[in-house]
Each structure stands twice: as structure tokens, then as C-alpha cells.
Amino acid sequence: MKKIGFIGLGIMGKPMAKNLLKAGHSLVVCDIQPDPVQELVRAGAEAGRTPADVAARTEIIITMLPNSPEVMAAVFGADGVAAGIRSGSILVDMSSIAPSASRQLAERLAPQKVAVLDAPVSGGEPKAIDGTLAIMVGGPQATFDEVRPILAAMGSSVTLVGEIGSGNITKLANQMIVALNIAAMGEALVLAKKAGTDPARVFEAIRGGLAGSTVLEAKVPKVLAGNFKPGFRVALHIKDLANALDTAHEIGVPVPLTSQVMEILQALKVDGRAQEDHCSIVRFYEDMARTEVRK
Ligand code: NAD
């Protein structure tokens, strides 16, 4: 089995790397924070000093970092992946970044004979822990075929969507749909509560019908419990919708609903809630209606 490098051991990367170890892969890991590296070493991984060191010691390098600038820094910065990677290796960037940045990664690494996949994920921390993420991939078919068994150790659905960048286009679509669903949920639950109807009973009544969704199943219990611990942070959703708005405007696609939810997220950030779970969108509606959904 090829040795795997894993760079970025945050909320998502740490459990994903652990699942690769459980599946029997050898791992060299690094992060700018020492604690998660030590945790992975205790679980059986080797520690890499820098992204360049990780790349020099492995053949398939996975990155799971916040956004395009961090990925560019970890790959092309001093002691970055590009400084250590060997010809014939594969870079799989699983971060949610701008599709244009994914294409840049592939173009800039092509002269070193390095193939690149963009492979962002959906499902959040619980599915990262269970190894049941949805993984949406862009890149060459042959590279995808080689890496697919590795991705399958982290996700229950692994789909090649198209050429490089299309994984992140798919992720932007996913994030637009999730944000709008949470906003619709917030609007509706605040309405129910202020009308004197128990939001928990409303959820029970509608979850099996057309309005039922994975978003409702994941987020309504959190909102009812007043639990806004992330999960998926407001700050990261702002990042994703900024990438969605930029990408949409570059190619001439107006996205009026996405821009409205972006402004709700911006209001939450001003309110000091950037590190809360994105289900805090409900709080924006609660504040406007002076009504709390939670029990
Ligand atoms: P996170 O902030 O918890 O983790 C990012 C990790 O990268 C941190 O441990 C940080 O120290 C490390 N890091 C940053 N710069 C680095 C560098 N130059 N070199 C090495 N390590 C570096 O973020 P996360 O929640 O794990 O998200 C990672 C990506 O996955 C993001 O693009 C996010 O949008 C996406 N995502 C997150 C979720 C979620 O629910 N959290 C769900 C789906 C997708």
C-alpha cells in the first residue's frame, strides 16, 4: 500500500486521518498545531516536520485546510508540499476552496509530474468520525481510480464529478443548498414558536414529508437544545458563500438567495458568533422576532 501524507488535522482532518489508520494505511501527518499531531502519533501515525517533509516521505498527499490561501501556503510556501513532493505522486486537496484555486494547484504542479484531485467533503464532524462523508471529486479518471479506495475509507459516497475544479463547484452548490435550508428552517421554526406551536412537534409532524431533509435531521435537535457548538462554523460558511458569490459573478450567474443568507451570516459575525455552528442562523430570526425556538 502506498504511504499517505495528511496535512491539516482540524475538526475534519483529525477523524479522517484516524479512519485511514484504522483501514490499515501508513500515515505521515502534520499541522501547525502540535496537539492533533501528537494525538495521531499516539494512534499510529508518524509526525512530519513540515508539508515538504510529509510530501518527501509519502506518495499520496492529502490536504484538509481551511481555505484557498492556507492550501496555497501549505503547497507553495516555504517548506511547502511542492518543495518535497516526488515526481509521480498525487495531491488530493479535500479542503473546500475556490474552484479556480484547485485549477491553479493542478497547473502549477503539472511540470513536476504531480497529478491533482480536488475532493471536498460534505457531512460534517459526525460523518468524518463515522467515515461516512460524501466526497465530490474533480480530476483525471485514472488518478481518481487510483485514489478511490483511500477515499472510500473516509466516505460512504465517492463521486467523480468531472475535471479538476468540479469537486469544489459541487461543494459550492452543496453549501448554497445547506445555507438556504438552514435559513428556511430558522424562519419557519421562529414562526411556529411565536404562533404558540411547539417547534419540536412541528418537526415530528413534517420530518417524514416533503420538507424533511438531512439539514432538519442534523440541525433541529441542536437548535431545540440551544446547542450552537460547532460542527460547521459560521466563519467557514461565510468563506464558502464568498467563494460561491465570486465564482457565480465571474461566470455571470446571479445568486440572489445566496447573497441574502450571506448577509445573515455577516450579521452573526458582527454579533460575535463567527465560531458558532451555522445553525446559529436561527438566532438571527430569533432576534428579529424576539422569540427563542429552544425548549
Ligand atoms: P479547522 O479549522 O478545524 O482545521 C484546519 C486545520 O488546518 C487546523 O488544525 C489548522 O491548524 C491547520 N492548518 C492551517 N494552516 C495550516 C498549514 N499551513 N499547514 C498545516 N496545517 C495548517 O477546519 P475544519 O472544520 O477541519 O475544515 C477543513 C476544511 O473542510 C475547510 O475547507 C472546511 O470548509 C471543510 N469542511 C468542514 C466541515 C465541518 O463541518 N467542519 C464540513 C465539510 C467541509
PDB file of N, CA, C and O and ligand atoms in Angstrom, residues 7-14 30-33 36 51 64-67 70-71 73-74 94-97 120-125 133 171 175 231-233 236 239-240, ligand 1:
ATOM      1  N   ILE A   7      -2.117  16.494   5.775  1.00  0.00           N
ATOM      2  CA  ILE A   7      -1.759  17.834   6.258  1.00  0.00           C
ATOM      3  C   ILE A   7      -3.042  18.593   6.620  1.00  0.00           C
ATOM      4  O   ILE A   7      -3.892  18.830   5.742  1.00  0.00           O
ATOM      5  N   GLY A   8      -3.184  18.948   7.892  1.00  0.00           N
ATOM      6  CA  GLY A   8      -4.385  19.660   8.346  1.00  0.00           C
ATOM      7  C   GLY A   8      -5.253  18.755   9.185  1.00  0.00           C
ATOM      8  O   GLY A   8      -6.083  18.010   8.655  1.00  0.00           O
ATOM      9  N   LEU A   9      -5.048  18.788  10.516  1.00  0.00           N
ATOM     10  CA  LEU A   9      -5.731  17.853  11.424  1.00  0.00           C
ATOM     11  C   LEU A   9      -6.705  18.607  12.324  1.00  0.00           C
ATOM     12  O   LEU A   9      -6.619  18.545  13.546  1.00  0.00           O
ATOM     13  N   GLY A  10      -7.635  19.338  11.703  1.00  0.00           N
ATOM     14  CA  GLY A  10      -8.633  20.095  12.459  1.00  0.00           C
ATOM     15  C   GLY A  10      -9.858  19.252  12.748  1.00  0.00           C
ATOM     16  O   GLY A  10      -9.788  18.023  12.848  1.00  0.00           O
ATOM     17  N   ILE A  11     -10.998  19.929  12.884  1.00  0.00           N
ATOM     18  CA  ILE A  11     -12.260  19.236  13.205  1.00  0.00           C
ATOM     19  C   ILE A  11     -12.478  18.056  12.254  1.00  0.00           C
ATOM     20  O   ILE A  11     -12.861  16.963  12.675  1.00  0.00           O
ATOM     21  N   MET A  12     -12.208  18.280  10.978  1.00  0.00           N
ATOM     22  CA  MET A  12     -12.452  17.244   9.965  1.00  0.00           C
ATOM     23  C   MET A  12     -11.244  16.343   9.737  1.00  0.00           C
ATOM     24  O   MET A  12     -11.367  15.115   9.656  1.00  0.00           O
ATOM     25  N   GLY A  13     -10.071  16.973   9.571  1.00  0.00           N
ATOM     26  CA  GLY A  13      -8.886  16.217   9.181  1.00  0.00           C
ATOM     27  C   GLY A  13      -8.497  15.154  10.202  1.00  0.00           C
ATOM     28  O   GLY A  13      -8.089  14.048   9.829  1.00  0.00           O
ATOM     29  N   LYS A  14      -8.641  15.475  11.495  1.00  0.00           N
ATOM     30  CA  LYS A  14      -8.212  14.527  12.531  1.00  0.00           C
ATOM     31  C   LYS A  14      -8.985  13.198  12.453  1.00  0.00           C
ATOM     32  O   LYS A  14      -8.369  12.132  12.341  1.00  0.00           O
ATOM     33  N   CYS A  30       0.997  16.230   9.449  1.00  0.00           N
ATOM     34  CA  CYS A  30       1.469  17.478  10.060  1.00  0.00           C
ATOM     35  C   CYS A  30       0.345  18.502  10.162  1.00  0.00           C
ATOM     36  O   CYS A  30      -0.670  18.420   9.465  1.00  0.00           O
ATOM     37  N   ASP A  31       0.533  19.442  11.077  1.00  0.00           N
ATOM     38  CA  ASP A  31      -0.392  20.548  11.301  1.00  0.00           C
ATOM     39  C   ASP A  31       0.445  21.644  11.964  1.00  0.00           C
ATOM     40  O   ASP A  31       1.491  21.359  12.544  1.00  0.00           O
ATOM     41  N   ILE A  32      -0.002  22.893  11.867  1.00  0.00           N
ATOM     42  CA  ILE A  32       0.745  23.948  12.552  1.00  0.00           C
ATOM     43  C   ILE A  32       0.478  23.909  14.065  1.00  0.00           C
ATOM     44  O   ILE A  32       1.181  24.542  14.828  1.00  0.00           O
ATOM     45  N   GLN A  33      -0.538  23.152  14.484  1.00  0.00           N
ATOM     46  CA  GLN A  33      -0.812  22.943  15.915  1.00  0.00           C
ATOM     47  C   GLN A  33      -0.190  21.613  16.344  1.00  0.00           C
ATOM     48  O   GLN A  33      -0.417  20.593  15.692  1.00  0.00           O
ATOM     49  N   PRO A  36      -2.936  18.022  17.821  1.00  0.00           N
ATOM     50  CA  PRO A  36      -3.525  16.955  16.992  1.00  0.00           C
ATOM     51  C   PRO A  36      -2.472  16.044  16.367  1.00  0.00           C
ATOM     52  O   PRO A  36      -2.740  14.861  16.143  1.00  0.00           O
ATOM     53  N   PRO A  51       5.083  20.466   5.642  1.00  0.00           N
ATOM     54  CA  PRO A  51       4.424  19.860   4.472  1.00  0.00           C
ATOM     55  C   PRO A  51       5.440  19.294   3.473  1.00  0.00           C
ATOM     56  O   PRO A  51       5.208  18.231   2.880  1.00  0.00           O
ATOM     57  N   MET A  64      -6.227  19.006   4.166  1.00  0.00           N
ATOM     58  CA  MET A  64      -7.567  19.318   4.693  1.00  0.00           C
ATOM     59  C   MET A  64      -7.438  20.602   5.512  1.00  0.00           C
ATOM     60  O   MET A  64      -7.320  20.574   6.740  1.00  0.00           O
ATOM     61  N   LEU A  65      -7.444  21.734   4.813  1.00  0.00           N
ATOM     62  CA  LEU A  65      -7.114  23.046   5.379  1.00  0.00           C
ATOM     63  C   LEU A  65      -8.304  23.993   5.205  1.00  0.00           C
ATOM     64  O   LEU A  65      -9.226  23.700   4.446  1.00  0.00           O
ATOM     65  N   PRO A  66      -8.279  25.149   5.886  1.00  0.00           N
ATOM     66  CA  PRO A  66      -9.480  25.992   5.875  1.00  0.00           C
ATOM     67  C   PRO A  66      -9.908  26.520   4.494  1.00  0.00           C
ATOM     68  O   PRO A  66     -11.056  26.368   4.108  1.00  0.00           O
ATOM     69  N   ASN A  67      -8.993  27.178   3.760  1.00  0.00           N
ATOM     70  CA  ASN A  67      -9.424  27.865   2.534  1.00  0.00           C
ATOM     71  C   ASN A  67      -8.256  27.974   1.553  1.00  0.00           C
ATOM     72  O   ASN A  67      -7.131  27.541   1.851  1.00  0.00           O
ATOM     73  N   GLU A  70      -4.636  29.147   2.710  1.00  0.00           N
ATOM     74  CA  GLU A  70      -3.914  28.170   3.533  1.00  0.00           C
ATOM     75  C   GLU A  70      -3.410  27.015   2.669  1.00  0.00           C
ATOM     76  O   GLU A  70      -2.302  26.513   2.875  1.00  0.00           O
ATOM     77  N   VAL A  71      -4.236  26.595   1.693  1.00  0.00           N
ATOM     78  CA  VAL A  71      -3.797  25.497   0.815  1.00  0.00           C
ATOM     79  C   VAL A  71      -2.610  25.965  -0.027  1.00  0.00           C
ATOM     80  O   VAL A  71      -1.595  25.254  -0.151  1.00  0.00           O
ATOM     81  N   ALA A  73      -0.470  28.267   0.719  1.00  0.00           N
ATOM     82  CA  ALA A  73       0.702  28.403   1.598  1.00  0.00           C
ATOM     83  C   ALA A  73       1.303  27.031   1.916  1.00  0.00           C
ATOM     84  O   ALA A  73       2.524  26.850   1.880  1.00  0.00           O
ATOM     85  N   ALA A  74       0.436  26.062   2.210  1.00  0.00           N
ATOM     86  CA  ALA A  74       0.938  24.730   2.578  1.00  0.00           C
ATOM     87  C   ALA A  74       1.558  24.010   1.378  1.00  0.00           C
ATOM     88  O   ALA A  74       2.425  23.159   1.540  1.00  0.00           O
ATOM     89  N   MET A  94      -8.637  18.026  -0.076  1.00  0.00           N
ATOM     90  CA  MET A  94     -10.005  17.757   0.364  1.00  0.00           C
ATOM     91  C   MET A  94     -10.634  18.977   1.048  1.00  0.00           C
ATOM     92  O   MET A  94     -11.763  18.918   1.521  1.00  0.00           O
ATOM     93  N   SER A  95      -9.901  20.082   1.089  1.00  0.00           N
ATOM     94  CA  SER A  95     -10.433  21.330   1.644  1.00  0.00           C
ATOM     95  C   SER A  95     -11.517  21.874   0.715  1.00  0.00           C
ATOM     96  O   SER A  95     -11.543  21.563  -0.472  1.00  0.00           O
ATOM     97  N   SER A  96     -12.403  22.711   1.276  1.00  0.00           N
ATOM     98  CA  SER A  96     -13.395  23.402   0.432  1.00  0.00           C
ATOM     99  C   SER A  96     -12.789  24.747   0.051  1.00  0.00           C
ATOM    100  O   SER A  96     -12.709  25.645   0.888  1.00  0.00           O
ATOM    101  N   ILE A  97     -12.349  24.878  -1.199  1.00  0.00           N
ATOM    102  CA  ILE A  97     -11.681  26.116  -1.632  1.00  0.00           C
ATOM    103  C   ILE A  97     -12.289  26.601  -2.943  1.00  0.00           C
ATOM    104  O   ILE A  97     -13.166  25.941  -3.513  1.00  0.00           O
ATOM    105  N   PRO A 120     -13.439  17.854  -2.093  1.00  0.00           N
ATOM    106  CA  PRO A 120     -14.071  18.345  -0.868  1.00  0.00           C
ATOM    107  C   PRO A 120     -15.154  17.390  -0.378  1.00  0.00           C
ATOM    108  O   PRO A 120     -15.593  16.508  -1.120  1.00  0.00           O
ATOM    109  N   VAL A 121     -15.558  17.612   0.862  1.00  0.00           N
ATOM    110  CA  VAL A 121     -16.462  16.654   1.514  1.00  0.00           C
ATOM    111  C   VAL A 121     -17.687  17.365   2.063  1.00  0.00           C
ATOM    112  O   VAL A 121     -17.666  18.563   2.320  1.00  0.00           O
ATOM    113  N   SER A 122     -18.721  16.587   2.283  1.00  0.00           N
ATOM    114  CA  SER A 122     -19.903  17.075   2.976  1.00  0.00           C
ATOM    115  C   SER A 122     -20.273  16.057   4.037  1.00  0.00           C
ATOM    116  O   SER A 122     -20.063  14.862   3.850  1.00  0.00           O
ATOM    117  N   GLY A 123     -20.831  16.560   5.148  1.00  0.00           N
ATOM    118  CA  GLY A 123     -21.273  15.627   6.185  1.00  0.00           C
ATOM    119  C   GLY A 123     -20.890  16.089   7.579  1.00  0.00           C
ATOM    120  O   GLY A 123     -21.499  15.693   8.556  1.00  0.00           O
ATOM    121  N   GLY A 124     -19.866  16.934   7.684  1.00  0.00           N
ATOM    122  CA  GLY A 124     -19.512  17.476   8.985  1.00  0.00           C
ATOM    123  C   GLY A 124     -18.785  16.478   9.863  1.00  0.00           C
ATOM    124  O   GLY A 124     -18.515  15.333   9.472  1.00  0.00           O
ATOM    125  N   GLU A 125     -18.497  16.931  11.092  1.00  0.00           N
ATOM    126  CA  GLU A 125     -17.667  16.140  12.011  1.00  0.00           C
ATOM    127  C   GLU A 125     -18.236  14.734  12.294  1.00  0.00           C
ATOM    128  O   GLU A 125     -17.487  13.753  12.271  1.00  0.00           O
ATOM    129  N   LEU A 133     -18.568  10.264   5.034  1.00  0.00           N
ATOM    130  CA  LEU A 133     -18.675  11.540   4.322  1.00  0.00           C
ATOM    131  C   LEU A 133     -19.138  11.319   2.883  1.00  0.00           C
ATOM    132  O   LEU A 133     -18.949  10.234   2.321  1.00  0.00           O
ATOM    133  N   LYS A 171     -19.188  21.351  -4.340  1.00  0.00           N
ATOM    134  CA  LYS A 171     -19.230  21.736  -2.920  1.00  0.00           C
ATOM    135  C   LYS A 171     -19.911  23.103  -2.750  1.00  0.00           C
ATOM    136  O   LYS A 171     -20.680  23.318  -1.794  1.00  0.00           O
ATOM    137  N   GLN A 175     -23.101  23.871  -0.473  1.00  0.00           N
ATOM    138  CA  GLN A 175     -23.121  24.863   0.597  1.00  0.00           C
ATOM    139  C   GLN A 175     -24.229  25.900   0.400  1.00  0.00           C
ATOM    140  O   GLN A 175     -24.778  26.411   1.382  1.00  0.00           O
ATOM    141  N   GLY A 231     -19.329  21.360  15.203  1.00  0.00           N
ATOM    142  CA  GLY A 231     -19.948  21.472  13.928  1.00  0.00           C
ATOM    143  C   GLY A 231     -19.230  22.308  12.872  1.00  0.00           C
ATOM    144  O   GLY A 231     -18.016  22.312  12.762  1.00  0.00           O
ATOM    145  N   PHE A 232     -20.012  22.918  12.114  1.00  0.00           N
ATOM    146  CA  PHE A 232     -19.532  23.718  10.986  1.00  0.00           C
ATOM    147  C   PHE A 232     -19.698  25.180  11.353  1.00  0.00           C
ATOM    148  O   PHE A 232     -20.811  25.653  11.592  1.00  0.00           O
ATOM    149  N   ARG A 233     -18.567  25.875  11.401  1.00  0.00           N
ATOM    150  CA  ARG A 233     -18.581  27.238  11.919  1.00  0.00           C
ATOM    151  C   ARG A 233     -19.189  28.234  10.937  1.00  0.00           C
ATOM    152  O   ARG A 233     -19.007  28.113   9.723  1.00  0.00           O
ATOM    153  N   LEU A 236     -16.670  29.518   8.508  1.00  0.00           N
ATOM    154  CA  LEU A 236     -16.382  28.678   7.331  1.00  0.00           C
ATOM    155  C   LEU A 236     -17.488  28.787   6.295  1.00  0.00           C
ATOM    156  O   LEU A 236     -17.230  28.730   5.096  1.00  0.00           O
ATOM    157  N   LYS A 239     -16.919  31.842   4.377  1.00  0.00           N
ATOM    158  CA  LYS A 239     -15.853  31.560   3.393  1.00  0.00           C
ATOM    159  C   LYS A 239     -16.426  30.850   2.167  1.00  0.00           C
ATOM    160  O   LYS A 239     -16.159  31.234   1.027  1.00  0.00           O
ATOM    161  N   ASP A 240     -17.263  29.833   2.383  1.00  0.00           N
ATOM    162  CA  ASP A 240     -17.807  29.074   1.252  1.00  0.00           C
ATOM    163  C   ASP A 240     -18.746  29.932   0.403  1.00  0.00           C
ATOM    164  O   ASP A 240     -18.724  29.859  -0.829  1.00  0.00           O
TER     165      ASP A 240
HETATM  166  P1  NAD B   1     -10.304  23.504  11.111  1.00  0.00           P
HETATM  167  O1  NAD B   1     -10.039  24.951  11.188  1.00  0.00           O
HETATM  168  O2  NAD B   1     -10.855  22.779  12.296  1.00  0.00           O
HETATM  169  O3  NAD B   1      -8.965  22.713  10.679  1.00  0.00           O
HETATM  170  C1  NAD B   1      -7.982  23.210   9.821  1.00  0.00           C
HETATM  171  C2  NAD B   1      -6.638  22.711  10.304  1.00  0.00           C
HETATM  172  O4  NAD B   1      -5.627  23.144   9.392  1.00  0.00           O
HETATM  173  C3  NAD B   1      -6.250  23.260  11.691  1.00  0.00           C
HETATM  174  O5  NAD B   1      -5.871  22.181  12.536  1.00  0.00           O
HETATM  175  C4  NAD B   1      -5.076  24.185  11.375  1.00  0.00           C
HETATM  176  O6  NAD B   1      -4.140  24.254  12.442  1.00  0.00           O
HETATM  177  C5  NAD B   1      -4.493  23.541  10.146  1.00  0.00           C
HETATM  178  N1  NAD B   1      -3.669  24.410   9.306  1.00  0.00           N
HETATM  179  C6  NAD B   1      -3.941  25.667   8.877  1.00  0.00           C
HETATM  180  N2  NAD B   1      -2.953  26.115   8.082  1.00  0.00           N
HETATM  181  C7  NAD B   1      -2.037  25.119   8.009  1.00  0.00           C
HETATM  182  C8  NAD B   1      -0.783  24.951   7.324  1.00  0.00           C
HETATM  183  N3  NAD B   1      -0.281  25.943   6.552  1.00  0.00           N
HETATM  184  N4  NAD B   1      -0.104  23.801   7.462  1.00  0.00           N
HETATM  185  C9  NAD B   1      -0.599  22.796   8.244  1.00  0.00           C
HETATM  186  N5  NAD B   1      -1.773  22.881   8.905  1.00  0.00           N
HETATM  187  C10 NAD B   1      -2.478  24.024   8.792  1.00  0.00           C
HETATM  188  O7  NAD B   1     -11.244  23.303   9.849  1.00  0.00           O
HETATM  189  P2  NAD B   1     -12.186  22.036   9.503  1.00  0.00           P
HETATM  190  O8  NAD B   1     -13.528  22.259  10.099  1.00  0.00           O
HETATM  191  O9  NAD B   1     -11.456  20.765   9.773  1.00  0.00           O
HETATM  192  O10 NAD B   1     -12.362  22.255   7.922  1.00  0.00           O
HETATM  193  C11 NAD B   1     -11.362  21.923   6.986  1.00  0.00           C
HETATM  194  C12 NAD B   1     -11.964  22.090   5.587  1.00  0.00           C
HETATM  195  O11 NAD B   1     -13.063  21.207   5.467  1.00  0.00           O
HETATM  196  C13 NAD B   1     -12.500  23.512   5.308  1.00  0.00           C
HETATM  197  O12 NAD B   1     -12.252  23.865   3.986  1.00  0.00           O
HETATM  198  C14 NAD B   1     -13.977  23.362   5.587  1.00  0.00           C
HETATM  199  O13 NAD B   1     -14.744  24.315   4.860  1.00  0.00           O
HETATM  200  C15 NAD B   1     -14.221  21.942   5.113  1.00  0.00           C
HETATM  201  N6  NAD B   1     -15.382  21.274   5.719  1.00  0.00           N
HETATM  202  C16 NAD B   1     -15.634  21.391   7.056  1.00  0.00           C
HETATM  203  C17 NAD B   1     -16.754  20.760   7.602  1.00  0.00           C
HETATM  204  C18 NAD B   1     -17.100  20.882   9.074  1.00  0.00           C
HETATM  205  O14 NAD B   1     -18.223  20.502   9.434  1.00  0.00           O
HETATM  206  N7  NAD B   1     -16.191  21.351   9.929  1.00  0.00           N
HETATM  207  C19 NAD B   1     -17.614  20.005   6.783  1.00  0.00           C
HETATM  208  C20 NAD B   1     -17.305  19.868   5.453  1.00  0.00           C
HETATM  209  C21 NAD B   1     -16.191  20.502   4.918  1.00  0.00           C
END
